[in-house]
mmCIF file of C-alpha atoms in Angstrom:
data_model
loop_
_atom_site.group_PDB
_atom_site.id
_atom_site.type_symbol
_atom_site.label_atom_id
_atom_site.label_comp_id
_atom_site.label_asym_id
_atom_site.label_seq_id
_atom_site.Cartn_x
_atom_site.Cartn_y
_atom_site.Cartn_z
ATOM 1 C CA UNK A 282 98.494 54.096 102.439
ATOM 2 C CA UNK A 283 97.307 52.668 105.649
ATOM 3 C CA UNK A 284 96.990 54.181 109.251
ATOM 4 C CA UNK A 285 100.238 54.226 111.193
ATOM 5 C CA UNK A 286 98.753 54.094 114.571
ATOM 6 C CA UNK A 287 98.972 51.542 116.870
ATOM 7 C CA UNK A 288 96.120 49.470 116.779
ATOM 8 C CA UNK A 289 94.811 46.112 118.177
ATOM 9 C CA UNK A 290 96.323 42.699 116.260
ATOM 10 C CA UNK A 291 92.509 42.139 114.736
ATOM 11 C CA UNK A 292 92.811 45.469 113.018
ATOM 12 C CA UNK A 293 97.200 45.001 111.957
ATOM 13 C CA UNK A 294 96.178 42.074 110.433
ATOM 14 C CA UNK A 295 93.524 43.101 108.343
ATOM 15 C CA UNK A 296 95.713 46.008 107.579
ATOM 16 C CA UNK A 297 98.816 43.345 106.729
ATOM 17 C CA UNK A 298 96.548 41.676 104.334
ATOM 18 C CA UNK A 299 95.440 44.477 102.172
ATOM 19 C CA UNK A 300 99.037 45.483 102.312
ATOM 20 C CA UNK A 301 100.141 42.358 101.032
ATOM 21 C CA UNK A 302 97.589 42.617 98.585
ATOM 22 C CA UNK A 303 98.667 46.182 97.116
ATOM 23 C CA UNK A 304 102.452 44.980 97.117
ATOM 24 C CA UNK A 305 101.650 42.293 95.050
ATOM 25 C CA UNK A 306 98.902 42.309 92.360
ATOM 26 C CA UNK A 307 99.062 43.705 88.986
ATOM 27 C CA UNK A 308 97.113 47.196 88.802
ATOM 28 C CA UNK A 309 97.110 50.059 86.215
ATOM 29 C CA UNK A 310 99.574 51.202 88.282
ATOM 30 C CA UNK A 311 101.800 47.818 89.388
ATOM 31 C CA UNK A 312 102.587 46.474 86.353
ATOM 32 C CA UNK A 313 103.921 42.978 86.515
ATOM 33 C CA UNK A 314 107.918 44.324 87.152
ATOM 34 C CA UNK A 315 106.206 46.232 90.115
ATOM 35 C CA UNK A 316 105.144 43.851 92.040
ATOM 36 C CA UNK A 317 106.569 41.631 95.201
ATOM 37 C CA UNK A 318 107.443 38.179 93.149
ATOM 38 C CA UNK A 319 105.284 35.188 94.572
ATOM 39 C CA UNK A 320 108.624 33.592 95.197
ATOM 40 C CA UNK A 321 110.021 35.719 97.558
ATOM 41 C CA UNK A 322 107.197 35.431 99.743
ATOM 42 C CA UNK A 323 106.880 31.579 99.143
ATOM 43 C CA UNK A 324 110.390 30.952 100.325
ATOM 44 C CA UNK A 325 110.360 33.157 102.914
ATOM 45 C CA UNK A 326 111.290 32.404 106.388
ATOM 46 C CA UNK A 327 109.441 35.132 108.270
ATOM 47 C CA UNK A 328 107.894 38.307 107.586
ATOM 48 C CA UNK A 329 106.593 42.166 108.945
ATOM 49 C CA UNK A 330 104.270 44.289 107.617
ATOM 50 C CA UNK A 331 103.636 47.831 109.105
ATOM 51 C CA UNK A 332 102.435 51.167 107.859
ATOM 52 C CA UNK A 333 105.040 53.913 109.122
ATOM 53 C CA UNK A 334 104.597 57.714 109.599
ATOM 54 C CA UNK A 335 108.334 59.603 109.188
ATOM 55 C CA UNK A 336 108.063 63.170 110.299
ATOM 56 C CA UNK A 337 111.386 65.322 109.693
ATOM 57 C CA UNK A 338 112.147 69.192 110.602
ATOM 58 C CA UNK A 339 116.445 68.773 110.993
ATOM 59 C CA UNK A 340 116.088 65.715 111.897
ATOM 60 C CA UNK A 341 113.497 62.839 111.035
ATOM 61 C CA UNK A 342 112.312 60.572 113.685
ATOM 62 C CA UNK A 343 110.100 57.593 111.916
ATOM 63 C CA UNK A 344 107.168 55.197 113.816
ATOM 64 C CA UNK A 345 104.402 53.062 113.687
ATOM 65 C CA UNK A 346 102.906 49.393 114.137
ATOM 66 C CA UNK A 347 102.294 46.245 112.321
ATOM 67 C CA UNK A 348 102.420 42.299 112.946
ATOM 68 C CA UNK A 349 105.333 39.938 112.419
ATOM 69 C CA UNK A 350 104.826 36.115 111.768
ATOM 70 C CA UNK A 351 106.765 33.204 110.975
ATOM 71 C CA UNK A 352 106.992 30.052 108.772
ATOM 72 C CA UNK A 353 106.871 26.711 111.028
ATOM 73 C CA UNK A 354 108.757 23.513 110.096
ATOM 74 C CA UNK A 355 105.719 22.207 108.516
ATOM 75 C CA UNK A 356 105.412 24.935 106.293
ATOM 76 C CA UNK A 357 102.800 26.882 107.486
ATOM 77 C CA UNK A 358 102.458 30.330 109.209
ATOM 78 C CA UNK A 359 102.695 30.794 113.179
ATOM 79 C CA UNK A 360 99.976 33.486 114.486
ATOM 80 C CA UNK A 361 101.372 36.951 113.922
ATOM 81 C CA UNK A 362 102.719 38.844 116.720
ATOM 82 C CA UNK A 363 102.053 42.765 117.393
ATOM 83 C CA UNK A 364 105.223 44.737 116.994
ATOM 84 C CA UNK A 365 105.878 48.656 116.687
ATOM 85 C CA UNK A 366 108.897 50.559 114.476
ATOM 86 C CA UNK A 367 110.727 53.492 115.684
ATOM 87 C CA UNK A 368 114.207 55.355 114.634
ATOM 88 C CA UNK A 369 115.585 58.744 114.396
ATOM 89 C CA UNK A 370 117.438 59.734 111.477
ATOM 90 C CA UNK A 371 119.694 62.562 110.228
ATOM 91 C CA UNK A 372 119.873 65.038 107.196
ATOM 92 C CA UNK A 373 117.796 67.743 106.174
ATOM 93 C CA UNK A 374 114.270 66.780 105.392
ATOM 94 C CA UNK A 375 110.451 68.957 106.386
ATOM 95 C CA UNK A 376 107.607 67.493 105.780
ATOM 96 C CA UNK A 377 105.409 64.057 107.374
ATOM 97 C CA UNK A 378 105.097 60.831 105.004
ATOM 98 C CA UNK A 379 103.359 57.815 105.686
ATOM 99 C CA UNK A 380 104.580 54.342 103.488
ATOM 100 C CA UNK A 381 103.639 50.778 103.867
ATOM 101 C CA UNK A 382 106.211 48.401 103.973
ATOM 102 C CA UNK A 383 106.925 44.805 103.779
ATOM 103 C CA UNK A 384 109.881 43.260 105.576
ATOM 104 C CA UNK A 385 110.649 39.599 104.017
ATOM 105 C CA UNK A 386 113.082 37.451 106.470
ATOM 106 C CA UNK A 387 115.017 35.026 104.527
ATOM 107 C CA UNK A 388 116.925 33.414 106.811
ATOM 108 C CA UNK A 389 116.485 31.543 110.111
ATOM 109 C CA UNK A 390 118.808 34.124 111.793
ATOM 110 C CA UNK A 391 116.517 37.049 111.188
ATOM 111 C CA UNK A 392 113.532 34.837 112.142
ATOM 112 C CA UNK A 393 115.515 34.207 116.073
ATOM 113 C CA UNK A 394 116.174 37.815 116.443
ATOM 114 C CA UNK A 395 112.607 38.611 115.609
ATOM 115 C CA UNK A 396 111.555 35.832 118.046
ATOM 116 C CA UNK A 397 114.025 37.018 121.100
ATOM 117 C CA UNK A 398 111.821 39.679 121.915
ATOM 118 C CA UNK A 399 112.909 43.056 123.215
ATOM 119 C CA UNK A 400 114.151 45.659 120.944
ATOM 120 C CA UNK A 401 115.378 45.034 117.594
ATOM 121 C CA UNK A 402 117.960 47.438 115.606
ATOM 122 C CA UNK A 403 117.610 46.624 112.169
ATOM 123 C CA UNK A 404 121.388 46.856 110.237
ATOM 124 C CA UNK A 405 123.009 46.042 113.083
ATOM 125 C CA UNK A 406 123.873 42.470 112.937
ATOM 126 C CA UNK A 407 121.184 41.847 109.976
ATOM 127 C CA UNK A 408 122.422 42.585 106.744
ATOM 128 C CA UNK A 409 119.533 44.746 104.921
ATOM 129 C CA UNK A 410 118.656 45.284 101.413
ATOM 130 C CA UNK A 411 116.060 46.384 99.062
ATOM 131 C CA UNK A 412 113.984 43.275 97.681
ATOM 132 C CA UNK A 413 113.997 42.444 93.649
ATOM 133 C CA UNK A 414 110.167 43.204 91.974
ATOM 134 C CA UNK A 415 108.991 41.526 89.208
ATOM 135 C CA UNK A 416 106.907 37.854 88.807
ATOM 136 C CA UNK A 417 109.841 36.257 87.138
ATOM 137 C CA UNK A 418 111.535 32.758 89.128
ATOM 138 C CA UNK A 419 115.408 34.652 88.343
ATOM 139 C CA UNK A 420 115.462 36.338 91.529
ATOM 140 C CA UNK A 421 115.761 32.456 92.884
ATOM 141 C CA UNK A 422 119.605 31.665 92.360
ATOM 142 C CA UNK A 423 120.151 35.522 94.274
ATOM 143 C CA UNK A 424 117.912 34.548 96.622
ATOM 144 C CA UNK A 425 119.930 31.926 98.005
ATOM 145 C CA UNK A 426 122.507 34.155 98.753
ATOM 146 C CA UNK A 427 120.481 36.833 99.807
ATOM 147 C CA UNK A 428 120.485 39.339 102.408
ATOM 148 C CA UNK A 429 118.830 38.325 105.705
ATOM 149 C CA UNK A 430 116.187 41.201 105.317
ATOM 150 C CA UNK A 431 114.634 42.307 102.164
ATOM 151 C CA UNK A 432 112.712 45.285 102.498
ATOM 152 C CA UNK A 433 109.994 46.599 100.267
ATOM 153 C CA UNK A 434 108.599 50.429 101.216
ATOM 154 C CA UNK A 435 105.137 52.017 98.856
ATOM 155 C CA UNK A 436 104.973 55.471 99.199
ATOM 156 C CA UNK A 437 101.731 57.380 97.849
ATOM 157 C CA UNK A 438 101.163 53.903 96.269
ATOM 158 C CA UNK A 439 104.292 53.678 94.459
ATOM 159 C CA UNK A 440 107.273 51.570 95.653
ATOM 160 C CA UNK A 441 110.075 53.516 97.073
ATOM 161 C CA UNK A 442 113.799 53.493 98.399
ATOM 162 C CA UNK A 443 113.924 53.306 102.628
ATOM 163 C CA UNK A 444 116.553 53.253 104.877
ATOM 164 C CA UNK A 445 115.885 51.364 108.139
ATOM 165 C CA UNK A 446 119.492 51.445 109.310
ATOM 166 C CA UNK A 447 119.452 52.136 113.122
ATOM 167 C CA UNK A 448 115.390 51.759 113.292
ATOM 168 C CA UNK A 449 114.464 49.560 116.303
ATOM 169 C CA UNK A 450 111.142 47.161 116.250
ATOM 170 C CA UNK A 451 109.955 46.532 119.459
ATOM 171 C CA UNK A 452 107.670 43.876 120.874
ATOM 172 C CA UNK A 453 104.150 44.904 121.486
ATOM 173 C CA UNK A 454 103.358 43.265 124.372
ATOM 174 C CA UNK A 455 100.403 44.262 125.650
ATOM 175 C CA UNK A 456 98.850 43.918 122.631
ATOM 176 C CA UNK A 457 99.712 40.422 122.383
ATOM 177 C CA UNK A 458 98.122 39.603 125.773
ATOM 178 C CA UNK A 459 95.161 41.573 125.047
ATOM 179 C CA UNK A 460 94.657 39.222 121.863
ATOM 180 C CA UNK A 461 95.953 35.964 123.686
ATOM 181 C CA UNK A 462 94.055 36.434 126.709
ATOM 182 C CA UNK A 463 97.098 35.448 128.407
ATOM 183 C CA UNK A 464 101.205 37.075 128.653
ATOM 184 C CA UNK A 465 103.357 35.678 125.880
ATOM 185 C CA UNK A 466 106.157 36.288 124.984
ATOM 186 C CA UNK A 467 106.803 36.681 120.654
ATOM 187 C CA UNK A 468 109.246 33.990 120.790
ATOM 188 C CA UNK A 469 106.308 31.440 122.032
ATOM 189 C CA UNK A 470 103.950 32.773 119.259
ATOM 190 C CA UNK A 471 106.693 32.891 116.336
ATOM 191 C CA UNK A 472 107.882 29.454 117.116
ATOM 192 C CA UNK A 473 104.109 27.788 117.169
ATOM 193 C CA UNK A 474 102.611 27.868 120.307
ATOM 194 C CA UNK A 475 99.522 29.122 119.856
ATOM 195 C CA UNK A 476 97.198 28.263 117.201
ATOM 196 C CA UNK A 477 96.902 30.924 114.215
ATOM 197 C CA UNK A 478 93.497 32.994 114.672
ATOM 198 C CA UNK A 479 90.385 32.734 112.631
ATOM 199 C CA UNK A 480 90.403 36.726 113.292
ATOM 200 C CA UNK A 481 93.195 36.398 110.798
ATOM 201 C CA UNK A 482 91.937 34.066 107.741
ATOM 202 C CA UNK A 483 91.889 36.823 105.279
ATOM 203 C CA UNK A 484 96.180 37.407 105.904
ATOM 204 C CA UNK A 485 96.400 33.312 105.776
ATOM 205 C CA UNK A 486 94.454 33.122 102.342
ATOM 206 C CA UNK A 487 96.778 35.719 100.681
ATOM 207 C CA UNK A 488 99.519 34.130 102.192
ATOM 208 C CA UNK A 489 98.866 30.360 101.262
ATOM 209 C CA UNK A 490 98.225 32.002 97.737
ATOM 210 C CA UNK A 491 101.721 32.401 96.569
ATOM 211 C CA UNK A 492 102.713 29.370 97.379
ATOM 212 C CA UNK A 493 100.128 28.598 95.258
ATOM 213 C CA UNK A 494 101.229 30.499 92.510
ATOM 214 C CA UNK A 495 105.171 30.050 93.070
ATOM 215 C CA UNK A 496 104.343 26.229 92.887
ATOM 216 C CA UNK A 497 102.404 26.543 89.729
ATOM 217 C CA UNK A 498 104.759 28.707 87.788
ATOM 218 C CA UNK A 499 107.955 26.250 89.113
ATOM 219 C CA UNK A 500 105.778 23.265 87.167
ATOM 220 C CA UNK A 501 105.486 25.196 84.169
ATOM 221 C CA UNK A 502 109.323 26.011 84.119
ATOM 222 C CA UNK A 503 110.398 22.706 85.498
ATOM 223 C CA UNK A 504 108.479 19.874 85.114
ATOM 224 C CA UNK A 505 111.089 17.578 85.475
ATOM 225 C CA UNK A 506 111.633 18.498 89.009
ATOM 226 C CA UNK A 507 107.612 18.594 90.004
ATOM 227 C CA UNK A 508 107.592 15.182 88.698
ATOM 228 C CA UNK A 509 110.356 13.773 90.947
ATOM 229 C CA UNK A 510 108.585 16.088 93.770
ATOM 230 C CA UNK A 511 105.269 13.917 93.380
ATOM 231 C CA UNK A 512 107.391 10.540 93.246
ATOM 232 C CA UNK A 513 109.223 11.735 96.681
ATOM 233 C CA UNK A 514 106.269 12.445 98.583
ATOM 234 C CA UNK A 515 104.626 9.303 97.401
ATOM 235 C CA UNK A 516 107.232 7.058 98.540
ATOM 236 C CA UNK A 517 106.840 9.226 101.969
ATOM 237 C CA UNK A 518 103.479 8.322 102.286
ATOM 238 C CA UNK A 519 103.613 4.852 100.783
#
């Protein structure tokens, strides 16, 4: 599990990648129905990626920071933007726990609320659900229909159920302009503005990866359609 603390967008996106990393390669302890399918993360609109520290006595109250970024109309990633979690929650738990999690937006709706800026309450207007595991292509006829969030939360390195209903993510400013070198806003960054960072080539390897491997395995089980695929771009460029 990875530190919770706020920390500057160099160091959340390092930690993003090695989170990525654990969530989705097979281990002795993620076997392949364990793992985030390439797919998800392939079609995916947007996505966060934050460590979180929940600390409860009567009631829990739950923070901590990551980086958010989003897929441009080319295909590609924007530059990730700096963004922080908080919530308070009820029931009866004691105790501190600190989980990594992985929030996949699969819609462009989630992407624009992401991008507004401000404060963000998750299960508000955003329907939220846990996201499938496993490397199989099934999930793909759900995932059309999905939720606008999935959500994916590792606890002492094993995957585990979260509730993020009534947890706000907030806009790191600051951080952003300290990175930057200039005030922007998350919008700017999440729609393209600025160029993505070489401080952050590590997070764009994984992430160019499984659309690598979603690609590869949609040949194998369609070949048909890669075929017309090749043909269409062709004629694009021809």
């Amino acid at each position: 599990v990875n530190n919770p603390i706020p920390s500057n967008l160099k160091s959340e996106a390092k930690k993003a990648a090695k989170i990525l990393r654990e969530f989705t390669e097979i281990t002795s302890r993620n076997g392949p129905d364990k793992i985030i399918p390439p797919h998800v993360i392939a079609k995916a609109k947007g996505l966060a990626v934050l460590s979180v520290i929940k600390a409860g006595f009567l009631v829990t109250a739950r923070g901590g920071s990551g980086i958010v970024l989003a897929r441009l109309p080319n295909g590609t990633w924007s530059a990730p933007s700096a963004i922080g979690i908080a919530g308070l929650g009820g029931g009866f738990e004691i105790g501190i726990e600190v989980s990594d999690l992985v929030i996949i937006l699969n819609h462009e709706r989630a992407v624009e609320a992401f991008a507004k800026g401000g404060n963000l309450t998750l299960g508000g207007n955003l329907t939220v659900a846990i996201g499938p595991l496993g490397r199989n292509l099934e999930g793909d006829v759900a995932l059309r229909s999905s939720a606008a969030v999935y959500t994916y939360c590792k606890s002492r390195g094993l995957f585990a159920g979260v509730s993020l209903e009534g947890t706000c993510l907030i806009e790191r400013k600051e951080t952003n302009r300290k990175f930057y070198g200039q005030d922007i806003r998350a919008s700017a960054i999440l729609l393209g503005d600025v160029p993505f960072p070489a401080q952050a080539d590590d997070l764009y390897e994984i992430l160019a990866s499984f659309t690598e491997v979603y690609e590869n395995e949609e040949q194998r089980n369609n070949p048909g359609k890669a075929v017309r695929e090749q043909r269409r771009v062709c004629a694009l460029l021809f």
